Tab-separated table of C-alpha atoms and ligand atoms in Angstrom:
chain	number	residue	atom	x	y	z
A	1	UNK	CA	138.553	131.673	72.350
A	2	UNK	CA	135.020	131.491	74.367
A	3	UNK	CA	135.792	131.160	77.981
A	4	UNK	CA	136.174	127.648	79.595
A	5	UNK	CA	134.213	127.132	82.783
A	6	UNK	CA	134.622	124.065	84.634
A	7	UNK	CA	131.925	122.742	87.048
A	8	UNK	CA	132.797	119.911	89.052
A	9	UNK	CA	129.296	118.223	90.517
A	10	UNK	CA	125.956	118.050	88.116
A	11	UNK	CA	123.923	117.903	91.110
A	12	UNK	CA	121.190	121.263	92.379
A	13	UNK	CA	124.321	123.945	92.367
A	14	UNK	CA	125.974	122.627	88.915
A	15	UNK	CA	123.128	121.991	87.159
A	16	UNK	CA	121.694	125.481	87.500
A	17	UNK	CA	124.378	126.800	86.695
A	18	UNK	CA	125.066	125.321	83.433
A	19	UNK	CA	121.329	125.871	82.996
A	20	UNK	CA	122.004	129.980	82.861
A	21	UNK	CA	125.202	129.907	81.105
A	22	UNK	CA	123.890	128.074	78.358
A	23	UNK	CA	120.501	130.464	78.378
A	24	UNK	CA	122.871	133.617	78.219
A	25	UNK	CA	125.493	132.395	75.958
A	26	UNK	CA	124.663	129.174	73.764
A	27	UNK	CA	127.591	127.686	72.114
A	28	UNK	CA	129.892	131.235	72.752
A	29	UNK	CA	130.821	129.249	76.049
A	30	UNK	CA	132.539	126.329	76.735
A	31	UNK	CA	131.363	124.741	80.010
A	32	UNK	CA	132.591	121.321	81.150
A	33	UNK	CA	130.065	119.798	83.745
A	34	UNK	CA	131.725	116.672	85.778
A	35	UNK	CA	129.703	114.434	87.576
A	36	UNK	CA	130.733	110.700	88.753
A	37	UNK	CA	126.727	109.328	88.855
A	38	UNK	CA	125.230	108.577	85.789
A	39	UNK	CA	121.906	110.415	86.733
A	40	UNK	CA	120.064	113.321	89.339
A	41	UNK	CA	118.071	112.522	92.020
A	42	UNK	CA	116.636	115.208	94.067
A	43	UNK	CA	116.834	114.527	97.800
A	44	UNK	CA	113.616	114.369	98.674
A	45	UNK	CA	113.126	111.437	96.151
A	46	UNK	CA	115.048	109.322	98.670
A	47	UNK	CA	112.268	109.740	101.361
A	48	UNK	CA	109.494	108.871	98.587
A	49	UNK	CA	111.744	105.538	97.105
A	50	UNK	CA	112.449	104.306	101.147
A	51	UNK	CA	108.511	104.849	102.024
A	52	UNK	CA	107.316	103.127	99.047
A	53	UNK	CA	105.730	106.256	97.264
A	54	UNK	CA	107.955	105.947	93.680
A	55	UNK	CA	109.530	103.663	92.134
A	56	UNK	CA	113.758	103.691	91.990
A	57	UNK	CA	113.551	104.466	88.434
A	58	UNK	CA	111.149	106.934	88.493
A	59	UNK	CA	113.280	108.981	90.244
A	60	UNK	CA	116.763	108.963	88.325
A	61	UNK	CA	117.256	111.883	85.919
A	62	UNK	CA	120.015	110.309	83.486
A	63	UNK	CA	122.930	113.345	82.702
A	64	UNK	CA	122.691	111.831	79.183
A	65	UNK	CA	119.999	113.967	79.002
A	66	UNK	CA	121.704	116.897	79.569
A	67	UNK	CA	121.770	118.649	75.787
A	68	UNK	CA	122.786	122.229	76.751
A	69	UNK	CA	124.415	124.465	74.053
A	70	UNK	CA	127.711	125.406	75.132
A	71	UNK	CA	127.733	121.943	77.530
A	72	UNK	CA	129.803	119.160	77.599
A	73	UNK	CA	128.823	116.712	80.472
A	74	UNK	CA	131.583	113.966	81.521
A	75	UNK	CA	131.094	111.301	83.893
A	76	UNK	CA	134.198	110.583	85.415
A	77	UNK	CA	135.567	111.033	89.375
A	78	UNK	CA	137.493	114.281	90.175
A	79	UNK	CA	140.780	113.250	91.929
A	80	UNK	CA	142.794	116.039	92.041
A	81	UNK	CA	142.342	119.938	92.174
A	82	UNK	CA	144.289	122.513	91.708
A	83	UNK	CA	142.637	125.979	92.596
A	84	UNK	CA	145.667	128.375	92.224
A	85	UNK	CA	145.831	126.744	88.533
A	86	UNK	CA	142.263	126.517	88.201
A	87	UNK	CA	143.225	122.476	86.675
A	88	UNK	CA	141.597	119.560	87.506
A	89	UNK	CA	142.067	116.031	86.982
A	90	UNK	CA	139.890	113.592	86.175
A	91	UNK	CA	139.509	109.502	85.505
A	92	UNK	CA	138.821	110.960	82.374
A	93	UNK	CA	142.062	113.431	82.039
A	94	UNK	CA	142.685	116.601	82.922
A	95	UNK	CA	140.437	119.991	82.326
A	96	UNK	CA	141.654	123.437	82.924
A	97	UNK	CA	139.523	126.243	83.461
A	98	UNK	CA	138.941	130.169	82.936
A	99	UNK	CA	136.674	129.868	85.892
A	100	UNK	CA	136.379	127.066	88.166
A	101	UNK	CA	132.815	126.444	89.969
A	102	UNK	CA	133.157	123.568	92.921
A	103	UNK	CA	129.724	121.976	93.432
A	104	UNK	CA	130.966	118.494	95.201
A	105	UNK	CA	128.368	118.553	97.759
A	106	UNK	CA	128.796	116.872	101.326
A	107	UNK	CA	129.939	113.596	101.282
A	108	UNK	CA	127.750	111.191	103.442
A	109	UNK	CA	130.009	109.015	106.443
A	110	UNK	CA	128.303	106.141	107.964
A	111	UNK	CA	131.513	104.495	109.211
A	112	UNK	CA	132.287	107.779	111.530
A	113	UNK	CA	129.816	106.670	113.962
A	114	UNK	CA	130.771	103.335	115.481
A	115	UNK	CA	128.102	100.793	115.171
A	116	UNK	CA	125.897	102.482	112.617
A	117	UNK	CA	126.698	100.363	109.339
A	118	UNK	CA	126.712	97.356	111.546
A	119	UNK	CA	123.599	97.667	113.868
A	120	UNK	CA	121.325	100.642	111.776
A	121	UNK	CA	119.746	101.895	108.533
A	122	UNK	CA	121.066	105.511	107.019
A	123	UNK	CA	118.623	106.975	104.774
A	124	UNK	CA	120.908	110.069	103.681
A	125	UNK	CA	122.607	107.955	100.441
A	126	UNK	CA	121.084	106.612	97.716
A	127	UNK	CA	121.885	102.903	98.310
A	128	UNK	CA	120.437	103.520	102.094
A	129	UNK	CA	117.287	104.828	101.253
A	130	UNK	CA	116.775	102.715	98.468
A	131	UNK	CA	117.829	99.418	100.657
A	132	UNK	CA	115.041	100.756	103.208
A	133	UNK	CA	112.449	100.081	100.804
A	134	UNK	CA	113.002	96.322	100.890
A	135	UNK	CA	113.934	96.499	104.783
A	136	UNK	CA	110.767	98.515	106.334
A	137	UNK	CA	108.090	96.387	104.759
A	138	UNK	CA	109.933	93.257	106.873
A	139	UNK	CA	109.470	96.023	110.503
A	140	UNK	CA	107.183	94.246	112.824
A	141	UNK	CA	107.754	96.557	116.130
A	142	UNK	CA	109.873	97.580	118.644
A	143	UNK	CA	111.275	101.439	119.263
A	144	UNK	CA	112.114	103.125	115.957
A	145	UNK	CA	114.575	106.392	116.279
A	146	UNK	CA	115.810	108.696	113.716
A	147	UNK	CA	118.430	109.857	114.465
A	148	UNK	CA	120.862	112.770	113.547
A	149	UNK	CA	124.830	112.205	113.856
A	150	UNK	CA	126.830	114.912	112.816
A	151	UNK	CA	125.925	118.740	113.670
A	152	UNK	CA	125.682	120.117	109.851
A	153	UNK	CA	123.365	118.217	107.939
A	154	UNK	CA	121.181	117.993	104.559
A	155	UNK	CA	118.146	119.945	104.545
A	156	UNK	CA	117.041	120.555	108.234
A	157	UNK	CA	114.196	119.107	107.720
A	158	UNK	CA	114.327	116.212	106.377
A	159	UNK	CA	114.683	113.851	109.741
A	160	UNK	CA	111.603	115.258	111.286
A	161	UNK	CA	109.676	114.793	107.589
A	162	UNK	CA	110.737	111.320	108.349
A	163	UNK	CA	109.408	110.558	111.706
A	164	UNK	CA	106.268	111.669	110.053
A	165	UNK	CA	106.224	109.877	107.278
A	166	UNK	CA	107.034	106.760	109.668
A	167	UNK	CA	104.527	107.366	111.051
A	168	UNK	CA	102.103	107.163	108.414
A	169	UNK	CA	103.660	104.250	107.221
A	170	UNK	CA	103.467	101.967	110.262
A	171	UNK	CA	99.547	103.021	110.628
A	172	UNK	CA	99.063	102.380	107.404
A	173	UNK	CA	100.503	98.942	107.801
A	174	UNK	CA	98.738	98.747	110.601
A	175	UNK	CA	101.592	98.400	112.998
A	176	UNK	CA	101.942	102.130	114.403
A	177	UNK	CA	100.549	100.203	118.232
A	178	UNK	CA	103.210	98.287	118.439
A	179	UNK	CA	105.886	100.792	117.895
A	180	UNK	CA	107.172	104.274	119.434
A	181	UNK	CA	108.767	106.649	117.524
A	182	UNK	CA	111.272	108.925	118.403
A	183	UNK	CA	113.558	111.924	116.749
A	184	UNK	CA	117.427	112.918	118.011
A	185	UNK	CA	118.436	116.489	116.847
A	186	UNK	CA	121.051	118.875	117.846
A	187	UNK	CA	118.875	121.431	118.084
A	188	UNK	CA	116.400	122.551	120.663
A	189	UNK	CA	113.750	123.344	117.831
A	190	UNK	CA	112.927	121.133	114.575
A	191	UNK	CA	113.284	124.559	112.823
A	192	UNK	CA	115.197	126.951	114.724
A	193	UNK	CA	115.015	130.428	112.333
A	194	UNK	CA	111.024	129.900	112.270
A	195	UNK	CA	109.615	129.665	115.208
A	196	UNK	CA	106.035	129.039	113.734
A	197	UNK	CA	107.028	125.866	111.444
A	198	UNK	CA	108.788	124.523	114.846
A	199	UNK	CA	105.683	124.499	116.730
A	200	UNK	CA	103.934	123.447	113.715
A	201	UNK	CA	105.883	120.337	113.677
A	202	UNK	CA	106.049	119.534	117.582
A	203	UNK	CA	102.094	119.755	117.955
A	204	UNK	CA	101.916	116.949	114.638
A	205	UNK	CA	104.981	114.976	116.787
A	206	UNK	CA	102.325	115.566	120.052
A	207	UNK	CA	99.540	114.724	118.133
A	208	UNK	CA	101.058	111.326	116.556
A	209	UNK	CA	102.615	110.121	119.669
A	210	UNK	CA	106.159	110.848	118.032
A	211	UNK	CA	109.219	111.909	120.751
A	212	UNK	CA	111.322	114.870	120.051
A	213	UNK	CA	115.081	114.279	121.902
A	214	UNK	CA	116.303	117.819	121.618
A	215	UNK	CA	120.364	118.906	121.789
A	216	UNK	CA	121.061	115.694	121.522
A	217	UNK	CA	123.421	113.566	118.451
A	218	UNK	CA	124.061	109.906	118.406
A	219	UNK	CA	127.457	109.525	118.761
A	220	UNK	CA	127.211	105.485	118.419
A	221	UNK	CA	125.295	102.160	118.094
A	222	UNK	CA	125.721	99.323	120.029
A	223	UNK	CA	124.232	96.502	117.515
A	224	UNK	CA	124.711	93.184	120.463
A	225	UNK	CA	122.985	95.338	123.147
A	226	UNK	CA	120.549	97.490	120.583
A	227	UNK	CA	120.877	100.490	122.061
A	228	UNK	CA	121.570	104.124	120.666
A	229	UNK	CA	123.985	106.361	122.582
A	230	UNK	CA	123.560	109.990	122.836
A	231	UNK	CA	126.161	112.558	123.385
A	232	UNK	CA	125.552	113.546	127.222
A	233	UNK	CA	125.340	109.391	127.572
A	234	UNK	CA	122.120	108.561	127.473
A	235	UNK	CA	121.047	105.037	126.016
A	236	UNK	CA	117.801	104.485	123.906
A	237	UNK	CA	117.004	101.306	123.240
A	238	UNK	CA	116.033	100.995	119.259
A	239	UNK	CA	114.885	98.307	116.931
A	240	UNK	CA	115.126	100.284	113.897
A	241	UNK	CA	117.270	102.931	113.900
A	242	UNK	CA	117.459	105.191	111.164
A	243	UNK	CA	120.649	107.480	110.599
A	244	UNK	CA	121.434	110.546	109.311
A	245	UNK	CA	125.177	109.978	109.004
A	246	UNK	CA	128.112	112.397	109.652
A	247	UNK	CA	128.621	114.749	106.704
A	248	UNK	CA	131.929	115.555	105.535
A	249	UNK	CA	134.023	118.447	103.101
A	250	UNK	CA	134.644	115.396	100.074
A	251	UNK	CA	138.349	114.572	100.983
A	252	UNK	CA	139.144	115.761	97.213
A	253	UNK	CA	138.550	119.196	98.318
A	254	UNK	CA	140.128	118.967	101.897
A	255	UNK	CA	143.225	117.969	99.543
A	256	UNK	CA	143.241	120.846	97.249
A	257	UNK	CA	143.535	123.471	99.958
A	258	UNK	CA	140.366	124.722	99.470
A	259	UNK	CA	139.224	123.782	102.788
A	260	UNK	CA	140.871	123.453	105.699
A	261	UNK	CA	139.964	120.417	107.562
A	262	UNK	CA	137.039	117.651	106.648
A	263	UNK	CA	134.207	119.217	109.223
A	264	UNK	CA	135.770	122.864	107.465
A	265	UNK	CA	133.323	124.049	104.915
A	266	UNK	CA	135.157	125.563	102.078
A	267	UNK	CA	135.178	129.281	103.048
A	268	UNK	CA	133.689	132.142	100.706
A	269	UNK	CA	132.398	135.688	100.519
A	270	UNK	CA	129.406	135.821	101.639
A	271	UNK	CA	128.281	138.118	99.293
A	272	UNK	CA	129.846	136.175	96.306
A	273	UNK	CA	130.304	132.823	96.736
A	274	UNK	CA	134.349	133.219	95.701
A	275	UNK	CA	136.949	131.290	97.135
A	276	UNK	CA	139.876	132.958	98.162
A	277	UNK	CA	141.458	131.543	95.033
A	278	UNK	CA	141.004	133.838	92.087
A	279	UNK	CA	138.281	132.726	89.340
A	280	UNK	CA	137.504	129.709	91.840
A	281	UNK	CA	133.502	129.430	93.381
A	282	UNK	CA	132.424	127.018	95.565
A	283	UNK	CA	128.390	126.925	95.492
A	284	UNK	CA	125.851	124.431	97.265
A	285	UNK	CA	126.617	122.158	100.042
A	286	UNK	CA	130.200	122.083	100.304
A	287	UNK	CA	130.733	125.952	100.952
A	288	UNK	CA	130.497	127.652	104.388
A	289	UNK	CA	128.261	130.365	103.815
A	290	UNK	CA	126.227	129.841	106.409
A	291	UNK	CA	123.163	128.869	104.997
A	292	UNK	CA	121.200	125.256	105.248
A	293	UNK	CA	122.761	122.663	103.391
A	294	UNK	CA	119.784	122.389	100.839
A	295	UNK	CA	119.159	122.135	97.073
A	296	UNK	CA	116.895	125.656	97.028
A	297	UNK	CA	120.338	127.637	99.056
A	298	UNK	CA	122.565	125.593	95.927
A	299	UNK	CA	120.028	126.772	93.678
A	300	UNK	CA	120.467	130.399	94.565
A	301	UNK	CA	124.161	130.704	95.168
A	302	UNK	CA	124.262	129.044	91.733
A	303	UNK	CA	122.324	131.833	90.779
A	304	UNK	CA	124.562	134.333	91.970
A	305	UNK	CA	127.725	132.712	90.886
A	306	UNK	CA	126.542	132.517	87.111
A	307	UNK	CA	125.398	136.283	87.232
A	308	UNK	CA	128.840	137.230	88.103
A	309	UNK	CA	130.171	135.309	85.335
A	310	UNK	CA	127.915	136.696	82.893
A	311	UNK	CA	128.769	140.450	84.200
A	312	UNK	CA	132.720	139.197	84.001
A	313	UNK	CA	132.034	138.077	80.271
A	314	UNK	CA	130.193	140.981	78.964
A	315	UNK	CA	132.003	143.449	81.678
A	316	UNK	CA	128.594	144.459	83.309
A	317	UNK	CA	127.180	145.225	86.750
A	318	UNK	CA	128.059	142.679	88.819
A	319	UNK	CA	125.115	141.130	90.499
A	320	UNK	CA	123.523	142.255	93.804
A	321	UNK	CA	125.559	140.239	97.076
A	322	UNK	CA	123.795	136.625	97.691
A	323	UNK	CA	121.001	137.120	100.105
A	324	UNK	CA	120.883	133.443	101.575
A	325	UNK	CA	117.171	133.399	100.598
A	326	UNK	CA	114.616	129.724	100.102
A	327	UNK	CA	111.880	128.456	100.947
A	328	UNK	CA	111.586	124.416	101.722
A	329	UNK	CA	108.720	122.527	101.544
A	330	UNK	CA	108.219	120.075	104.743
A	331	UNK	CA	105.997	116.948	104.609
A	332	UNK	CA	104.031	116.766	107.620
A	333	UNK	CA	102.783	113.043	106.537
A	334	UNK	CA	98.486	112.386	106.176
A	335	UNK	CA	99.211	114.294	102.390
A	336	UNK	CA	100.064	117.277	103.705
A	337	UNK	CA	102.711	119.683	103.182
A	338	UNK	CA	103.995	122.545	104.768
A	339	UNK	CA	106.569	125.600	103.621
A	340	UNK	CA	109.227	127.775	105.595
A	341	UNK	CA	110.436	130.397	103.564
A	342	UNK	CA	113.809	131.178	104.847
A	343	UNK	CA	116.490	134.399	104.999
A	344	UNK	CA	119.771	133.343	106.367
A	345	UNK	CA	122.231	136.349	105.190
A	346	UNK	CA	120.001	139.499	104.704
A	347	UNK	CA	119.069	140.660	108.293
A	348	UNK	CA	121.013	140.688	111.984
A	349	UNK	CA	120.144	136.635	112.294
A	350	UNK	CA	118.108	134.020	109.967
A	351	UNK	CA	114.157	134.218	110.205
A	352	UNK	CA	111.874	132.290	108.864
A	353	UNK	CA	108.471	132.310	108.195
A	354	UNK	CA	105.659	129.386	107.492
A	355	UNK	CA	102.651	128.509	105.591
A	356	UNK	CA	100.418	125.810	107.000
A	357	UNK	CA	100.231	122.631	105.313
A	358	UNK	CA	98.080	121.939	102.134
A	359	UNK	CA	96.718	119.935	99.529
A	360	UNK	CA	98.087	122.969	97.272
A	361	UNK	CA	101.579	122.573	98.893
A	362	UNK	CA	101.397	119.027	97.853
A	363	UNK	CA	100.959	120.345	94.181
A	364	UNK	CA	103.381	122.866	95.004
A	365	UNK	CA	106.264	120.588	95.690
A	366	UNK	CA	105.641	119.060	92.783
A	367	UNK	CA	105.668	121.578	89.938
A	368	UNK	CA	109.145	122.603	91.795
A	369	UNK	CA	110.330	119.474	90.775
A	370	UNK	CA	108.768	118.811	87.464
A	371	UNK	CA	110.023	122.194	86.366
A	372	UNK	CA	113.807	121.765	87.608
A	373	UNK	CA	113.908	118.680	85.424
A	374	UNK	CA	112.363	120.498	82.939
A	375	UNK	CA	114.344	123.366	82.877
A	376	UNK	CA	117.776	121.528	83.239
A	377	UNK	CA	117.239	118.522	81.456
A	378	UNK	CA	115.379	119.705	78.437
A	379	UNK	CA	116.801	121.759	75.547
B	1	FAD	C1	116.670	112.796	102.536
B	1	FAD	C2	116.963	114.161	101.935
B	1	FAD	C3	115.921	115.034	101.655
B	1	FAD	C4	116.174	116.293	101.111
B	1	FAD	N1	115.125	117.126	100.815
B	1	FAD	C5	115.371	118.344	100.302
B	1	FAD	C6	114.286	119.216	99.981
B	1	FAD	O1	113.106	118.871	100.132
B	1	FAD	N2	114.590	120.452	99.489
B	1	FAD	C7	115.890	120.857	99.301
B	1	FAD	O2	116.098	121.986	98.844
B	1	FAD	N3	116.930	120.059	99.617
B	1	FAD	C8	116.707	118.814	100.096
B	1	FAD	N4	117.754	117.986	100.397
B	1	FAD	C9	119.137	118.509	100.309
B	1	FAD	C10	119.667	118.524	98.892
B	1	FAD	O3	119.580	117.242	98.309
B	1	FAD	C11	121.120	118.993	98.884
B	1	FAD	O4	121.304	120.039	99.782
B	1	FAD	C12	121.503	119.470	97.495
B	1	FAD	O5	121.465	118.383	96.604
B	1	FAD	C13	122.876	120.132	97.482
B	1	FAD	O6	123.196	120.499	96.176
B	1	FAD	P1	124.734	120.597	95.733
B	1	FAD	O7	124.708	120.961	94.283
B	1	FAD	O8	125.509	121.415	96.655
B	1	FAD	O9	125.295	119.115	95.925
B	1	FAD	P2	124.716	117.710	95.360
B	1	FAD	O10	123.331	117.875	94.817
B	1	FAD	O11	124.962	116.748	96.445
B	1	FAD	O12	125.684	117.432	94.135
B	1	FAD	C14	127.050	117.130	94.292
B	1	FAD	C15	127.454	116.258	93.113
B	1	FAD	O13	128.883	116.077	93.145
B	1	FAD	C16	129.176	114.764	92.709
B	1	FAD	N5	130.489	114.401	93.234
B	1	FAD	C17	130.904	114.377	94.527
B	1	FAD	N6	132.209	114.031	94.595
B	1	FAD	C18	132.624	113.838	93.308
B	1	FAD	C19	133.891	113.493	92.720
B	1	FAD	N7	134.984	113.284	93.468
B	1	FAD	N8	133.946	113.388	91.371
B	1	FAD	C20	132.850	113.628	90.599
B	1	FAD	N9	131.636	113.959	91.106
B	1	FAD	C21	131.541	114.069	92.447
B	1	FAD	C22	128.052	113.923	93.285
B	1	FAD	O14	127.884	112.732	92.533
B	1	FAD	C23	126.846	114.860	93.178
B	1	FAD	O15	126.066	114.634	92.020
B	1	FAD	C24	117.516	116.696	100.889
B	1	FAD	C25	118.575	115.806	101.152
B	1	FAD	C26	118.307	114.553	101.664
B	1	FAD	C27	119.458	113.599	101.918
């Protein structure tokens, strides 16, 4: 009987791992990849679709594509897990597993903070970035704040790529004059493990006239007054205000005692990615390790997770202890990107280290897309 692996999410984390069973074992595995969307679309995608720079379409990667050997994709919602019986059930039945690999992300929660779905934009899920397209054209002026919610959050980042990208797109419009633009992060530093790509990014916020509100989340929205309120209590007044929500452990997973509480990452060795659930992973977004919550950090602990399942399979070495290693590009806006290249796990505390921004970046960034669609989408 070839060993059943279940993967439940086809997004960065699941879909690279499928990618190197399938390499290593062809049909000699039987891997069941769940997914509830119809297709992929990388994060960054979002920030291209709201600013006008691709098209919706362009940027959906159907899973009917998916033609691995060895893999079976299903669309269908997980509603129940079982981890101790490594079982899971489905809208589309049940599926029970040799090895179970959770890769459910972080579900996105406007509605936690008061106000937001009433009186502001979020740009975090699909349907809010994609609205913003429409929306932003229709901006004439006023104070514009992005603004972070919740203390763990997608791809650092990404909110200060926005500002910039704002930016651009009000001068381009030319409307930047009649606008001020400001940024509300929990931490002191747009980057805090590199140093260098922080300072990068505040001199382009200095240059561009663009506010950085440090230590600071919005904790609400008051739509009839129009004004953003910050956690020591501070009020900004905003005309568009653009939210990165509250992330959440997907209640699924809260339920199946894999984590502890909905702001509880699902815990795992560090060196492993195992849950403390035997033959049960948790990779990506919704674990704990300690790393950014990023595609490149899915990427690798997907890495690591399929290595060990390989060794398990053909009882060899298991693979060296996950390092917490990526690099992420950053868009500093005028065409221009950047690159920290980040260690969270290997040394005494995370470092990071940055390459200016480029025109070769740009092409950079690109190819790393191209060739994960290429690599997980095509046979
Ligand atoms: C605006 C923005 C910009 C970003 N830019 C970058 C970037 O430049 N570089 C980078 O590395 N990262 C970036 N990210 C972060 C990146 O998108 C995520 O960190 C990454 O996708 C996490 O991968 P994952 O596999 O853990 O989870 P995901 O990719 O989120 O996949 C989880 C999958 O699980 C599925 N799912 C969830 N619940 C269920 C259920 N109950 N039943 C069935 N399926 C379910 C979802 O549909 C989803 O496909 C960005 C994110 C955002 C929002």
């Amino acid at each position: 009987m070839p060993v059943r692996v279940v993967v439940l999410g086809a997004g960065f984390g699941g879909l690279e791992l499928t990618t190197v069973l399938s390499e290593e074992f062809g049909k000699d595995i039987q891997v069941v990849l769940i997914d509830k969307s119809d297709a992929f679309i990388f994060g960054f995608s979002k920030l291209d679709v709201m600013f006008g720079r691709q098209l919706p379409d362009a940027v959906r990667h159907p899973y009917r594509d998916v033609l691995k050997p060895g893999v079976r994709f299903v669309q269908t919602t997980v509603r129940s897990i079982d981890p101790v019986a490594r079982r899971t059930v489905t809208d589309a039945g049940t599926f029970d597993a040799d090895i179970l690999v959770v890769a459910l992300g972080a579900d996105l929660d406007p509605a936690a903070t008061p106000g937001l779905t009433e009186g502001g934009q979020e740009f975090y899920t699909v349907a809010g970035a994609f609205a913003l397209r429409e929306l932003l054209p229709t901006f004439e002026g006023g104070p514009a704040i992005v603004g972070v919610c919740g203390k763990s959050f997608k791809c650092p980042p990404a909110p200060s790529e926005t500002a910039l990208l704002l930016h651009d797109f009000l001068t381009d419009r030319g409307r930047r004059a009649a606008n001020s633009i400001s940024l509300v992060m929990p931490f002191g530093t747009p980057i805090p493990p590199s140093p260098d790509t922080s300072q990068a990014i505040l001199k382009t916020f200095a240059e561009r006239g663009i506010t950085f509100v440090k230590d600071q989340l919005v904790k609400s929205l008051d739509p009839a007054r129009k004004v953003a309120v910050l956690s020591d209590g501070a009020e900004m007044p905003y005309s568009l205000f653009l939210g990165i929500p509250v992330h959440r452990v997907p209640q699924v997973v809260v339920d199946s005692g894999l984590a502890a509480h909905p702001l509880d990452w699902v815990p795992v060795n560090k060196q492993t990615l195992a849950t403390k659930f035997p033959g049960v992973y948790a990779i990506g977004d919704v674990n704990g390790v300690g790393t950014p919550k990023a595609g490149v950090f899915a990427e690798g602990s997907a890495k690591i997770v399929a290595a060990a399942i390989v060794a398990q399979i053909k009882s060899g070495t298991p693979p060296e202890p996950y390092k917490g290693q990526g690099s992420c590009y950053v868009e500093f806006g005028h065409n221009q990107v950047g690159r920290v290249d980040v260690d969270f796990l290997s040394g005494p505390k995370p470092t990071g280290t940055f390459q200016e921004p480029s025109a070769a970046l740009v092409a950079e960034k690109a190819h790393f897309g191209r060739s994960r669609i290429a690599r997980w989408f095509e046979r």
